[in-house]
Every structure is written in C-alpha cells, then in structure tokens.
Amino acid sequence: MLFKNRHSVHPNSIERISAMVYDEYQTDIGCLRFVLRENGTLVRILLTDHHWFTFKENNAVKKSSELGKPIRQQFQEYVGGERKDFELPFELEGTFFQKQSWKALQAIPYGETKSYSEIARLINRPQAIRAVGHANSINPFPIIFPCHRVIGKSKSLTGYAGGLEMKKQLLRIEGVFI
C-alpha cells in the first residue's frame, strides 16, 4: 500500500491532542502500540516503552481494543509469515523529504534489504544518506514503512527504533538472515 493518506492535521490542532485511542499487541518480537483516531485511522506505531511513555505524557489517549482489532489482525498475520503488505488507513505527517524517504521504504520488497545510500539514490538525493537515516529514525509507521529492511552498506545491522534484536527478528520473519 503506498500512501493512502486520509488527511493531515496541523500539529498544534486540538483534534490531534483529544481524539486518539490506542491498542497494543504483544508479540514474540515485542509489544507494538498502535495510536489511532477514533475513526480507526492509524496515527502512529510505537515500538518501545520509552517512546510510548513519552507519547502518552504529551497526548490524551484511551485504550480501545475494538478499534485496534483490524490492525492487530494484520500484524498477527505478518508476524506469522502470512502477510507481506498492510492495508490500513493512516494519517501521515512529515516533510516532503521524509515522505519521499518513507515511500522509498515501501518500495523495498518483502524479504529484501537496501542500504541507506541506495534509498538516497532511489529518491534522487544521493548525498542525503544521513538525512535518509534520520527520516528512518522518526518513521511514524515502522514495519508498515519497513525501515527494518534498511541496513548498512557493508550488510551490517544498523540502528532501529525498536532495537537491533527486534530488527533482526523482523528480517528473519521475512527470510533475511544477517
């Protein structure tokens, strides 16, 4: 799925602060937390407790397992090796460059990897390797925008918001062993 962007909301909007819910899904690779609008549109996926607590401190969210059910289902299928792509409505915010970088992530086929420099070349910004790395580090939808498929030029594992062990496990799900 390439950018089924519903709409953008200004970062200082009251709606952004008030109308959100969350659900969580405990997997063998870790706890995934999904932040959604009350209409079911995905706003963010958080991979670590640190990111979750920081987000929760700054946003009013309440638990909703019912709204999170379709997301949990698709992630369960992915972790079980039954799903390669996600079909979820989401709300995307970011700069033009970040959105280009995230779109390039979606072009990396399941079970394959690319280096940061290859991503930079894909978006016609071959000198922007570090900027691509930064865009990956703030990816609002890890796994859906598969930044875990981006590795070092020497085929080494490099940073991941959920930690290198989670990145390694995600790649193993897809049949990539590094």
Tab-separated table of N, CA and C in Angstrom:
chain	number	residue	atom	x	y	z
A	1	MET	N	0.846	-1.168	0.000
A	1	MET	CA	0.000	0.000	0.000
A	1	MET	C	0.889	1.228	0.000
A	2	LEU	N	0.747	2.078	-0.962
A	2	LEU	CA	1.518	3.302	-0.992
A	2	LEU	C	0.635	4.477	-0.636
A	3	PHE	N	0.891	5.073	0.486
A	3	PHE	CA	0.293	6.307	0.964
A	3	PHE	C	-1.189	6.500	0.701
A	4	LYS	N	-1.987	5.768	1.445
A	4	LYS	CA	-3.419	6.040	1.469
A	4	LYS	C	-3.646	7.073	2.562
A	5	ASN	N	-3.196	8.277	2.310
A	5	ASN	CA	-3.209	9.349	3.285
A	5	ASN	C	-4.606	9.963	3.338
A	6	ARG	N	-5.231	9.877	4.493
A	6	ARG	CA	-6.583	10.408	4.647
A	6	ARG	C	-6.579	11.934	4.638
A	7	HIS	N	-5.832	12.534	5.533
A	7	HIS	CA	-5.729	13.986	5.629
A	7	HIS	C	-4.631	14.319	6.614
A	8	SER	N	-4.213	15.550	6.579
A	8	SER	CA	-3.211	15.990	7.545
A	8	SER	C	-3.871	16.922	8.543
A	9	VAL	N	-3.393	16.877	9.742
A	9	VAL	CA	-3.900	17.726	10.803
A	9	VAL	C	-2.728	18.554	11.301
A	10	HIS	N	-2.939	19.830	11.477
A	10	HIS	CA	-1.870	20.696	11.970
A	10	HIS	C	-1.400	20.196	13.334
A	11	PRO	N	-0.062	20.153	13.564
A	11	PRO	CA	0.470	19.598	14.815
A	11	PRO	C	-0.069	20.245	16.087
A	12	ASN	N	-0.471	21.504	16.024
A	12	ASN	CA	-0.978	22.182	17.224
A	12	ASN	C	-2.494	22.102	17.357
A	13	SER	N	-3.124	21.364	16.496
A	13	SER	CA	-4.571	21.247	16.499
A	13	SER	C	-5.070	20.552	17.767
A	14	ILE	N	-6.177	21.042	18.315
A	14	ILE	CA	-6.793	20.414	19.488
A	14	ILE	C	-7.241	19.006	19.128
A	15	GLU	N	-7.719	18.814	17.893
A	15	GLU	CA	-8.161	17.483	17.463
A	15	GLU	C	-7.026	16.479	17.608
A	16	ARG	N	-5.816	16.897	17.275
A	16	ARG	CA	-4.663	15.999	17.356
A	16	ARG	C	-4.457	15.540	18.796
A	17	ILE	N	-4.736	16.385	19.738
A	17	ILE	CA	-4.495	16.050	21.133
A	17	ILE	C	-5.649	15.252	21.727
A	18	SER	N	-6.881	15.491	21.298
A	18	SER	CA	-8.015	14.940	22.028
A	18	SER	C	-8.628	13.657	21.473
A	19	ALA	N	-8.642	13.446	20.171
A	19	ALA	CA	-9.452	12.366	19.618
A	19	ALA	C	-8.625	11.141	19.232
A	20	MET	N	-7.824	10.638	20.185
A	20	MET	CA	-6.999	9.476	19.875
A	20	MET	C	-7.230	8.357	20.881
A	21	VAL	N	-7.044	7.138	20.367
A	21	VAL	CA	-7.118	5.943	21.198
A	21	VAL	C	-5.881	5.100	20.888
A	22	TYR	N	-5.662	4.082	21.690
A	22	TYR	CA	-4.540	3.194	21.415
A	22	TYR	C	-4.935	1.756	21.693
A	23	ASP	N	-4.157	0.888	21.108
A	23	ASP	CA	-4.261	-0.529	21.405
A	23	ASP	C	-2.842	-1.070	21.391
A	24	GLU	N	-2.660	-2.221	21.996
A	24	GLU	CA	-1.331	-2.815	21.987
A	24	GLU	C	-1.436	-4.280	21.631
A	25	TYR	N	-0.339	-4.774	21.074
A	25	TYR	CA	-0.287	-6.157	20.631
A	25	TYR	C	1.051	-6.738	21.074
A	26	GLN	N	1.003	-7.693	21.969
A	26	GLN	CA	2.211	-8.344	22.469
A	26	GLN	C	2.575	-9.475	21.529
A	27	THR	N	3.791	-9.421	20.983
A	27	THR	CA	4.260	-10.445	20.047
A	27	THR	C	5.587	-11.007	20.547
A	28	ASP	N	6.075	-12.009	19.859
A	28	ASP	CA	7.393	-12.562	20.177
A	28	ASP	C	8.509	-11.554	19.921
A	29	ILE	N	8.241	-10.572	19.066
A	29	ILE	CA	9.269	-9.567	18.778
A	29	ILE	C	9.181	-8.356	19.704
A	30	GLY	N	8.134	-8.281	20.518
A	30	GLY	CA	7.967	-7.169	21.448
A	30	GLY	C	6.543	-6.648	21.442
A	31	CYS	N	6.313	-5.638	22.235
A	31	CYS	CA	4.985	-5.027	22.337
A	31	CYS	C	4.869	-3.902	21.311
A	32	LEU	N	3.865	-4.006	20.451
A	32	LEU	CA	3.594	-2.965	19.467
A	32	LEU	C	2.397	-2.160	19.959
A	33	ARG	N	2.538	-0.847	19.954
A	33	ARG	CA	1.426	0.018	20.372
A	33	ARG	C	0.967	0.835	19.175
A	34	PHE	N	-0.334	0.800	18.937
A	34	PHE	CA	-0.932	1.493	17.806
A	34	PHE	C	-1.736	2.675	18.326
A	35	VAL	N	-1.488	3.845	17.785
A	35	VAL	CA	-2.261	5.031	18.142
A	35	VAL	C	-3.164	5.328	16.948
A	36	LEU	N	-4.450	5.496	17.231
A	36	LEU	CA	-5.440	5.687	16.182
A	36	LEU	C	-6.343	6.872	16.500
A	37	ARG	N	-6.946	7.408	15.466
A	37	ARG	CA	-8.053	8.342	15.634
A	37	ARG	C	-9.273	7.508	16.019
A	38	GLU	N	-10.261	8.157	16.547
A	38	GLU	CA	-11.487	7.443	16.920
A	38	GLU	C	-12.246	6.913	15.710
A	39	ASN	N	-11.843	7.349	14.493
A	39	ASN	CA	-12.454	6.809	13.273
A	39	ASN	C	-11.686	5.603	12.739
A	40	GLY	N	-10.637	5.146	13.459
A	40	GLY	CA	-9.871	3.970	13.069
A	40	GLY	C	-8.646	4.257	12.220
A	41	THR	N	-8.393	5.515	11.910
A	41	THR	CA	-7.214	5.883	11.120
A	41	THR	C	-5.968	5.798	11.995
A	42	LEU	N	-4.974	5.083	11.516
A	42	LEU	CA	-3.727	4.912	12.250
A	42	LEU	C	-2.933	6.214	12.244
A	43	VAL	N	-2.442	6.609	13.428
A	43	VAL	CA	-1.668	7.836	13.580
A	43	VAL	C	-0.187	7.526	13.792
A	44	ARG	N	0.104	6.453	14.516
A	44	ARG	CA	1.495	6.129	14.827
A	44	ARG	C	1.587	4.716	15.376
A	45	ILE	N	2.756	4.111	15.175
A	45	ILE	CA	3.093	2.832	15.789
A	45	ILE	C	4.321	3.075	16.656
A	46	LEU	N	4.236	2.667	17.906
A	46	LEU	CA	5.347	2.858	18.841
A	46	LEU	C	5.885	1.499	19.256
A	47	LEU	N	7.222	1.363	19.204
A	47	LEU	CA	7.855	0.066	19.415
A	47	LEU	C	8.466	-0.133	20.788
A	48	THR	N	8.734	0.941	21.511
A	48	THR	CA	9.400	0.797	22.809
A	48	THR	C	8.597	1.463	23.907
A	49	ASP	N	8.815	1.017	25.125
A	49	ASP	CA	8.157	1.636	26.278
A	49	ASP	C	8.528	3.110	26.383
A	50	HIS	N	9.796	3.428	26.115
A	50	HIS	CA	10.243	4.819	26.203
A	50	HIS	C	9.438	5.708	25.250
A	51	HIS	N	9.326	5.288	23.990
A	51	HIS	CA	8.551	6.081	23.029
A	51	HIS	C	7.090	6.172	23.447
A	52	TRP	N	6.533	5.082	23.960
A	52	TRP	CA	5.145	5.065	24.391
A	52	TRP	C	4.920	6.039	25.543
A	53	PHE	N	5.768	5.969	26.571
A	53	PHE	CA	5.573	6.844	27.734
A	53	PHE	C	5.734	8.308	27.355
A	54	THR	N	6.682	8.613	26.484
A	54	THR	CA	6.866	9.993	26.028
A	54	THR	C	5.636	10.452	25.262
A	55	PHE	N	5.117	9.612	24.380
A	55	PHE	CA	3.930	9.962	23.612
A	55	PHE	C	2.733	10.172	24.533
A	56	LYS	N	2.559	9.240	25.474
A	56	LYS	CA	1.405	9.280	26.367
A	56	LYS	C	1.426	10.510	27.279
A	57	GLU	N	2.622	10.949	27.668
A	57	GLU	CA	2.743	12.152	28.501
A	57	GLU	C	2.253	13.394	27.778
A	58	ASN	N	2.358	13.407	26.456
A	58	ASN	CA	2.051	14.596	25.666
A	58	ASN	C	0.730	14.520	24.905
A	59	ASN	N	0.010	13.434	25.036
A	59	ASN	CA	-1.230	13.264	24.285
A	59	ASN	C	-2.269	12.541	25.130
A	60	ALA	N	-3.521	12.962	24.958
A	60	ALA	CA	-4.624	12.299	25.659
A	60	ALA	C	-5.058	11.096	24.824
A	61	VAL	N	-4.840	9.904	25.348
A	61	VAL	CA	-5.239	8.688	24.640
A	61	VAL	C	-5.938	7.747	25.608
A	62	LYS	N	-6.913	7.008	25.094
A	62	LYS	CA	-7.575	5.989	25.912
A	62	LYS	C	-7.525	4.674	25.158
A	63	LYS	N	-7.607	3.587	25.872
A	63	LYS	CA	-7.491	2.252	25.275
A	63	LYS	C	-8.760	1.891	24.515
A	64	SER	N	-8.570	1.276	23.342
A	64	SER	CA	-9.692	0.778	22.561
A	64	SER	C	-9.262	-0.461	21.803
A	65	SER	N	-9.518	-1.616	22.385
A	65	SER	CA	-9.174	-2.869	21.716
A	65	SER	C	-10.022	-3.102	20.480
A	66	GLU	N	-11.241	-2.596	20.495
A	66	GLU	CA	-12.139	-2.800	19.354
A	66	GLU	C	-11.614	-2.088	18.112
A	67	LEU	N	-11.208	-0.819	18.251
A	67	LEU	CA	-10.674	-0.088	17.101
A	67	LEU	C	-9.345	-0.672	16.624
A	68	GLY	N	-8.575	-1.236	17.541
A	68	GLY	CA	-7.284	-1.793	17.181
A	68	GLY	C	-7.343	-3.190	16.582
A	69	LYS	N	-8.520	-3.811	16.629
A	69	LYS	CA	-8.646	-5.210	16.183
A	69	LYS	C	-8.162	-5.448	14.750
A	70	PRO	N	-8.566	-4.637	13.760
A	70	PRO	CA	-8.088	-4.906	12.396
A	70	PRO	C	-6.575	-4.732	12.256
A	71	ILE	N	-6.000	-3.831	13.021
A	71	ILE	CA	-4.556	-3.618	12.980
A	71	ILE	C	-3.847	-4.811	13.608
A	72	ARG	N	-4.327	-5.230	14.776
A	72	ARG	CA	-3.738	-6.415	15.429
A	72	ARG	C	-3.801	-7.623	14.500
A	73	GLN	N	-4.931	-7.787	13.820
A	73	GLN	CA	-5.113	-8.918	12.910
A	73	GLN	C	-4.052	-8.919	11.812
A	74	GLN	N	-3.843	-7.756	11.189
A	74	GLN	CA	-2.856	-7.689	10.117
A	74	GLN	C	-1.435	-7.915	10.645
A	75	PHE	N	-1.134	-7.407	11.830
A	75	PHE	CA	0.195	-7.626	12.398
A	75	PHE	C	0.377	-9.081	12.820
A	76	GLN	N	-0.676	-9.699	13.307
A	76	GLN	CA	-0.608	-11.125	13.649
A	76	GLN	C	-0.293	-11.945	12.390
A	77	GLU	N	-0.934	-11.600	11.286
A	77	GLU	CA	-0.676	-12.283	10.027
A	77	GLU	C	0.763	-12.037	9.562
A	78	TYR	N	1.249	-10.819	9.718
A	78	TYR	CA	2.623	-10.502	9.320
A	78	TYR	C	3.627	-11.296	10.163
A	79	VAL	N	3.474	-11.249	11.471
A	79	VAL	CA	4.404	-11.949	12.366
A	79	VAL	C	4.346	-13.452	12.109
A	80	GLY	N	3.191	-13.966	11.722
A	80	GLY	CA	3.038	-15.383	11.413
A	80	GLY	C	3.516	-15.754	10.011
A	81	GLY	N	4.012	-14.784	9.267
A	81	GLY	CA	4.514	-15.048	7.924
A	81	GLY	C	3.440	-15.168	6.863
A	82	GLU	N	2.204	-14.757	7.186
A	82	GLU	CA	1.084	-14.886	6.255
A	82	GLU	C	0.786	-13.601	5.488
A	83	ARG	N	1.380	-12.486	5.865
A	83	ARG	CA	1.091	-11.195	5.243
A	83	ARG	C	2.400	-10.507	4.893
A	84	LYS	N	2.434	-9.905	3.696
A	84	LYS	CA	3.622	-9.176	3.259
A	84	LYS	C	3.390	-7.678	3.183
A	85	ASP	N	2.152	-7.264	3.000
A	85	ASP	CA	1.801	-5.846	2.885
A	85	ASP	C	0.633	-5.544	3.822
A	86	PHE	N	0.527	-4.281	4.184
A	86	PHE	CA	-0.540	-3.850	5.082
A	86	PHE	C	-1.533	-2.990	4.319
A	87	GLU	N	-2.788	-3.110	4.706
A	87	GLU	CA	-3.864	-2.338	4.097
A	87	GLU	C	-4.619	-1.632	5.212
A	88	LEU	N	-4.050	-0.531	5.654
A	88	LEU	CA	-4.616	0.211	6.777
A	88	LEU	C	-4.698	1.696	6.433
A	89	PRO	N	-5.794	2.346	6.811
A	89	PRO	CA	-5.844	3.795	6.621
A	89	PRO	C	-4.921	4.466	7.640
A	90	PHE	N	-4.174	5.461	7.200
A	90	PHE	CA	-3.286	6.150	8.124
A	90	PHE	C	-3.228	7.632	7.817
A	91	GLU	N	-2.788	8.365	8.787
A	91	GLU	CA	-2.633	9.806	8.702
A	91	GLU	C	-1.138	10.093	8.773
A	92	LEU	N	-0.614	10.687	7.734
A	92	LEU	CA	0.827	10.876	7.643
A	92	LEU	C	1.205	12.347	7.730
A	93	GLU	N	2.126	12.639	8.624
A	93	GLU	CA	2.679	13.982	8.740
A	93	GLU	C	4.184	13.887	8.588
A	94	GLY	N	4.762	14.818	7.903
A	94	GLY	CA	6.203	14.863	7.724
A	94	GLY	C	6.549	15.841	6.628
A	95	THR	N	7.833	16.102	6.486
A	95	THR	CA	8.292	16.989	5.424
A	95	THR	C	8.223	16.253	4.092
A	96	PHE	N	8.376	16.999	3.028
A	96	PHE	CA	8.393	16.393	1.700
A	96	PHE	C	9.503	15.345	1.618
A	97	PHE	N	10.682	15.671	2.116
A	97	PHE	CA	11.810	14.738	2.083
A	97	PHE	C	11.506	13.480	2.895
A	98	GLN	N	10.958	13.638	4.091
A	98	GLN	CA	10.625	12.480	4.917
A	98	GLN	C	9.619	11.584	4.209
A	99	LYS	N	8.603	12.178	3.623
A	99	LYS	CA	7.593	11.387	2.915
A	99	LYS	C	8.197	10.663	1.713
A	100	GLN	N	9.132	11.306	1.011
A	100	GLN	CA	9.839	10.635	-0.085
A	100	GLN	C	10.606	9.429	0.448
A	101	SER	N	11.306	9.625	1.551
A	101	SER	CA	12.092	8.541	2.148
A	101	SER	C	11.190	7.390	2.569
A	102	TRP	N	10.084	7.696	3.213
A	102	TRP	CA	9.165	6.650	3.678
A	102	TRP	C	8.532	5.921	2.507
A	103	LYS	N	8.218	6.640	1.429
A	103	LYS	CA	7.659	5.998	0.246
A	103	LYS	C	8.690	5.034	-0.359
A	104	ALA	N	9.956	5.441	-0.352
A	104	ALA	CA	11.018	4.567	-0.862
A	104	ALA	C	11.128	3.290	-0.025
A	105	LEU	N	10.883	3.399	1.279
A	105	LEU	CA	10.901	2.199	2.133
A	105	LEU	C	9.859	1.200	1.666
A	106	GLN	N	8.699	1.695	1.281
A	106	GLN	CA	7.622	0.813	0.845
A	106	GLN	C	7.940	0.114	-0.475
A	107	ALA	N	8.924	0.642	-1.200
A	107	ALA	CA	9.325	0.025	-2.464
A	107	ALA	C	10.323	-1.118	-2.266
A	108	ILE	N	10.821	-1.295	-1.042
A	108	ILE	CA	11.744	-2.402	-0.771
A	108	ILE	C	10.896	-3.670	-0.645
A	109	PRO	N	11.104	-4.625	-1.530
A	109	PRO	CA	10.275	-5.838	-1.477
A	109	PRO	C	10.460	-6.623	-0.180
A	110	TYR	N	9.405	-7.270	0.224
A	110	TYR	CA	9.415	-8.187	1.362
A	110	TYR	C	10.558	-9.181	1.170
A	111	GLY	N	11.349	-9.379	2.213
A	111	GLY	CA	12.431	-10.346	2.146
A	111	GLY	C	13.713	-9.813	1.521
A	112	GLU	N	13.750	-8.528	1.217
A	112	GLU	CA	14.950	-7.922	0.650
A	112	GLU	C	15.390	-6.753	1.524
A	113	THR	N	16.620	-6.318	1.320
A	113	THR	CA	17.143	-5.170	2.062
A	113	THR	C	17.773	-4.178	1.088
A	114	LYS	N	17.916	-2.960	1.551
A	114	LYS	CA	18.610	-1.902	0.815
A	114	LYS	C	19.461	-1.150	1.832
A	115	SER	N	20.498	-0.502	1.339
A	115	SER	CA	21.331	0.329	2.210
A	115	SER	C	20.760	1.754	2.237
A	116	TYR	N	21.224	2.526	3.198
A	116	TYR	CA	20.798	3.925	3.286
A	116	TYR	C	21.187	4.665	2.005
A	117	SER	N	22.366	4.369	1.467
A	117	SER	CA	22.805	5.050	0.248
A	117	SER	C	21.922	4.648	-0.943
A	118	GLU	N	21.454	3.419	-0.975
A	118	GLU	CA	20.547	3.001	-2.052
A	118	GLU	C	19.211	3.742	-1.949
A	119	ILE	N	18.730	3.935	-0.735
A	119	ILE	CA	17.483	4.700	-0.545
A	119	ILE	C	17.692	6.138	-1.003
A	120	ALA	N	18.818	6.722	-0.624
A	120	ALA	CA	19.117	8.109	-1.032
A	120	ALA	C	19.129	8.224	-2.562
A	121	ARG	N	19.712	7.244	-3.236
A	121	ARG	CA	19.718	7.263	-4.707
A	121	ARG	C	18.312	7.071	-5.275
A	122	LEU	N	17.511	6.216	-4.640
A	122	LEU	CA	16.133	5.993	-5.112
A	122	LEU	C	15.308	7.275	-5.125
A	123	ILE	N	15.574	8.161	-4.177
A	123	ILE	CA	14.801	9.412	-4.113
A	123	ILE	C	15.556	10.566	-4.784
A	124	ASN	N	16.579	10.203	-5.577
A	124	ASN	CA	17.375	11.184	-6.324
A	124	ASN	C	18.072	12.204	-5.437
A	125	ARG	N	18.498	11.757	-4.278
A	125	ARG	CA	19.260	12.603	-3.348
A	125	ARG	C	20.467	11.804	-2.853
A	126	PRO	N	21.387	11.432	-3.746
A	126	PRO	CA	22.474	10.515	-3.389
A	126	PRO	C	23.399	11.012	-2.273
A	127	GLN	N	23.439	12.291	-2.033
A	127	GLN	CA	24.286	12.824	-0.974
A	127	GLN	C	23.566	12.882	0.381
A	128	ALA	N	22.292	12.554	0.410
A	128	ALA	CA	21.469	12.724	1.612
A	128	ALA	C	21.368	11.450	2.445
A	129	ILE	N	22.446	10.705	2.550
A	129	ILE	CA	22.432	9.423	3.250
A	129	ILE	C	22.068	9.596	4.727
A	130	ARG	N	22.668	10.565	5.380
A	130	ARG	CA	22.354	10.793	6.804
A	130	ARG	C	20.920	11.276	6.996
A	131	ALA	N	20.452	12.105	6.075
A	131	ALA	CA	19.065	12.587	6.163
A	131	ALA	C	18.082	11.436	5.992
A	132	VAL	N	18.410	10.486	5.122
A	132	VAL	CA	17.584	9.289	4.962
A	132	VAL	C	17.575	8.508	6.276
A	133	GLY	N	18.753	8.380	6.893
A	133	GLY	CA	18.829	7.701	8.184
A	133	GLY	C	17.975	8.385	9.232
A	134	HIS	N	17.998	9.722	9.234
A	134	HIS	CA	17.174	10.450	10.203
A	134	HIS	C	15.679	10.234	9.927
A	135	ALA	N	15.296	10.296	8.658
A	135	ALA	CA	13.881	10.061	8.310
A	135	ALA	C	13.460	8.671	8.784
A	136	ASN	N	14.339	7.681	8.596
A	136	ASN	CA	14.030	6.334	9.084
A	136	ASN	C	13.838	6.333	10.592
A	137	SER	N	14.672	7.080	11.300
A	137	SER	CA	14.624	7.059	12.771
A	137	SER	C	13.336	7.660	13.323
A	138	ILE	N	12.660	8.489	12.545
A	138	ILE	CA	11.404	9.094	13.013
A	138	ILE	C	10.196	8.586	12.231
A	139	ASN	N	10.374	7.476	11.546
A	139	ASN	CA	9.314	6.829	10.784
A	139	ASN	C	8.106	6.590	11.705
A	140	PRO	N	6.946	7.176	11.388
A	140	PRO	CA	5.786	7.010	12.272
A	140	PRO	C	5.122	5.635	12.187
A	141	PHE	N	5.439	4.871	11.140
A	141	PHE	CA	4.800	3.575	10.933
A	141	PHE	C	5.830	2.475	10.669
A	142	PRO	N	6.716	2.236	11.666
A	142	PRO	CA	7.685	1.166	11.440
A	142	PRO	C	6.956	-0.155	11.179
A	143	ILE	N	7.556	-0.974	10.406
A	143	ILE	CA	7.057	-2.253	9.908
A	143	ILE	C	6.167	-2.008	8.683
A	144	ILE	N	5.193	-1.121	8.768
A	144	ILE	CA	4.376	-0.791	7.595
A	144	ILE	C	5.235	-0.063	6.568
A	145	PHE	N	5.976	0.958	6.996
A	145	PHE	CA	7.024	1.573	6.181
A	145	PHE	C	8.291	0.865	6.654
A	146	PRO	N	8.701	-0.194	5.989
A	146	PRO	CA	9.649	-1.160	6.543
A	146	PRO	C	11.103	-0.665	6.658
A	147	CYS	N	11.342	0.217	7.590
A	147	CYS	CA	12.700	0.718	7.805
A	147	CYS	C	13.618	-0.374	8.347
A	148	HIS	N	13.051	-1.464	8.856
A	148	HIS	CA	13.891	-2.582	9.298
A	148	HIS	C	14.611	-3.240	8.122
A	149	ARG	N	14.157	-2.985	6.906
A	149	ARG	CA	14.796	-3.546	5.711
A	149	ARG	C	16.002	-2.715	5.252
A	150	VAL	N	16.282	-1.619	5.948
A	150	VAL	CA	17.424	-0.779	5.592
A	150	VAL	C	18.593	-1.151	6.492
A	151	ILE	N	19.695	-1.510	5.846
A	151	ILE	CA	20.876	-1.962	6.571
A	151	ILE	C	22.090	-1.149	6.121
A	152	GLY	N	23.202	-1.361	6.790
A	152	GLY	CA	24.425	-0.667	6.424
A	152	GLY	C	24.940	-1.107	5.067
A	153	LYS	N	25.757	-0.263	4.451
A	153	LYS	CA	26.310	-0.553	3.133
A	153	LYS	C	27.101	-1.860	3.134
A	154	SER	N	27.714	-2.179	4.281
A	154	SER	CA	28.505	-3.409	4.397
A	154	SER	C	27.638	-4.607	4.795
A	155	LYS	N	26.308	-4.456	4.655
A	155	LYS	CA	25.336	-5.504	5.003
A	155	LYS	C	25.230	-5.730	6.515
A	156	SER	N	25.621	-4.733	7.285
A	156	SER	CA	25.548	-4.845	8.746
A	156	SER	C	24.223	-4.275	9.253
A	157	LEU	N	23.786	-4.777	10.403
A	157	LEU	CA	22.589	-4.219	11.037
A	157	LEU	C	22.963	-2.865	11.623
A	158	THR	N	22.105	-1.904	11.401
A	158	THR	CA	22.311	-0.567	11.963
A	158	THR	C	21.079	-0.214	12.773
A	159	GLY	N	21.060	0.955	13.373
A	159	GLY	CA	20.021	1.359	14.305
A	159	GLY	C	18.588	1.065	13.896
A	160	TYR	N	17.770	0.895	14.910
A	160	TYR	CA	16.344	0.664	14.712
A	160	TYR	C	15.609	1.135	15.965
A	161	ALA	N	14.498	1.815	15.792
A	161	ALA	CA	13.758	2.375	16.933
A	161	ALA	C	13.360	1.311	17.950
A	162	GLY	N	13.111	0.102	17.504
A	162	GLY	CA	12.729	-0.985	18.405
A	162	GLY	C	13.911	-1.785	18.918
A	163	GLY	N	15.129	-1.379	18.523
A	163	GLY	CA	16.333	-2.091	18.934
A	163	GLY	C	16.785	-3.065	17.854
A	164	LEU	N	18.071	-3.366	17.862
A	164	LEU	CA	18.636	-4.244	16.830
A	164	LEU	C	18.091	-5.662	16.899
A	165	GLU	N	17.774	-6.144	18.091
A	165	GLU	CA	17.220	-7.504	18.193
A	165	GLU	C	15.856	-7.585	17.505
A	166	MET	N	15.013	-6.563	17.688
A	166	MET	CA	13.712	-6.544	17.007
A	166	MET	C	13.920	-6.474	15.490
A	167	LYS	N	14.868	-5.650	15.055
A	167	LYS	CA	15.146	-5.542	13.622
A	167	LYS	C	15.563	-6.892	13.060
A	168	LYS	N	16.431	-7.581	13.757
A	168	LYS	CA	16.900	-8.895	13.326
A	168	LYS	C	15.722	-9.872	13.245
A	169	GLN	N	14.832	-9.833	14.243
A	169	GLN	CA	13.674	-10.735	14.246
A	169	GLN	C	12.715	-10.423	13.096
A	170	LEU	N	12.511	-9.134	12.810
A	170	LEU	CA	11.640	-8.756	11.680
A	170	LEU	C	12.221	-9.261	10.366
A	171	LEU	N	13.521	-9.109	10.209
A	171	LEU	CA	14.160	-9.597	8.980
A	171	LEU	C	14.061	-11.123	8.883
A	172	ARG	N	14.188	-11.807	10.012
A	172	ARG	CA	14.055	-13.282	9.999
A	172	ARG	C	12.654	-13.706	9.597
A	173	ILE	N	11.644	-12.979	10.072
A	173	ILE	CA	10.265	-13.278	9.657
A	173	ILE	C	10.169	-13.263	8.140
A	174	GLU	N	10.904	-12.346	7.518
A	174	GLU	CA	10.866	-12.185	6.062
A	174	GLU	C	11.886	-13.069	5.344
A	175	GLY	N	12.609	-13.895	6.096
A	175	GLY	CA	13.564	-14.814	5.481
A	175	GLY	C	14.934	-14.217	5.212
A	176	VAL	N	15.246	-13.109	5.857
A	176	VAL	CA	16.554	-12.476	5.700
A	176	VAL	C	17.360	-12.763	6.959
A	177	PHE	N	18.516	-13.355	6.795
A	177	PHE	CA	19.365	-13.693	7.941
A	177	PHE	C	20.680	-12.938	7.830
A	178	ILE	N	20.891	-12.032	8.761
A	178	ILE	CA	22.121	-11.231	8.774
A	178	ILE	C	22.837	-11.486	10.072
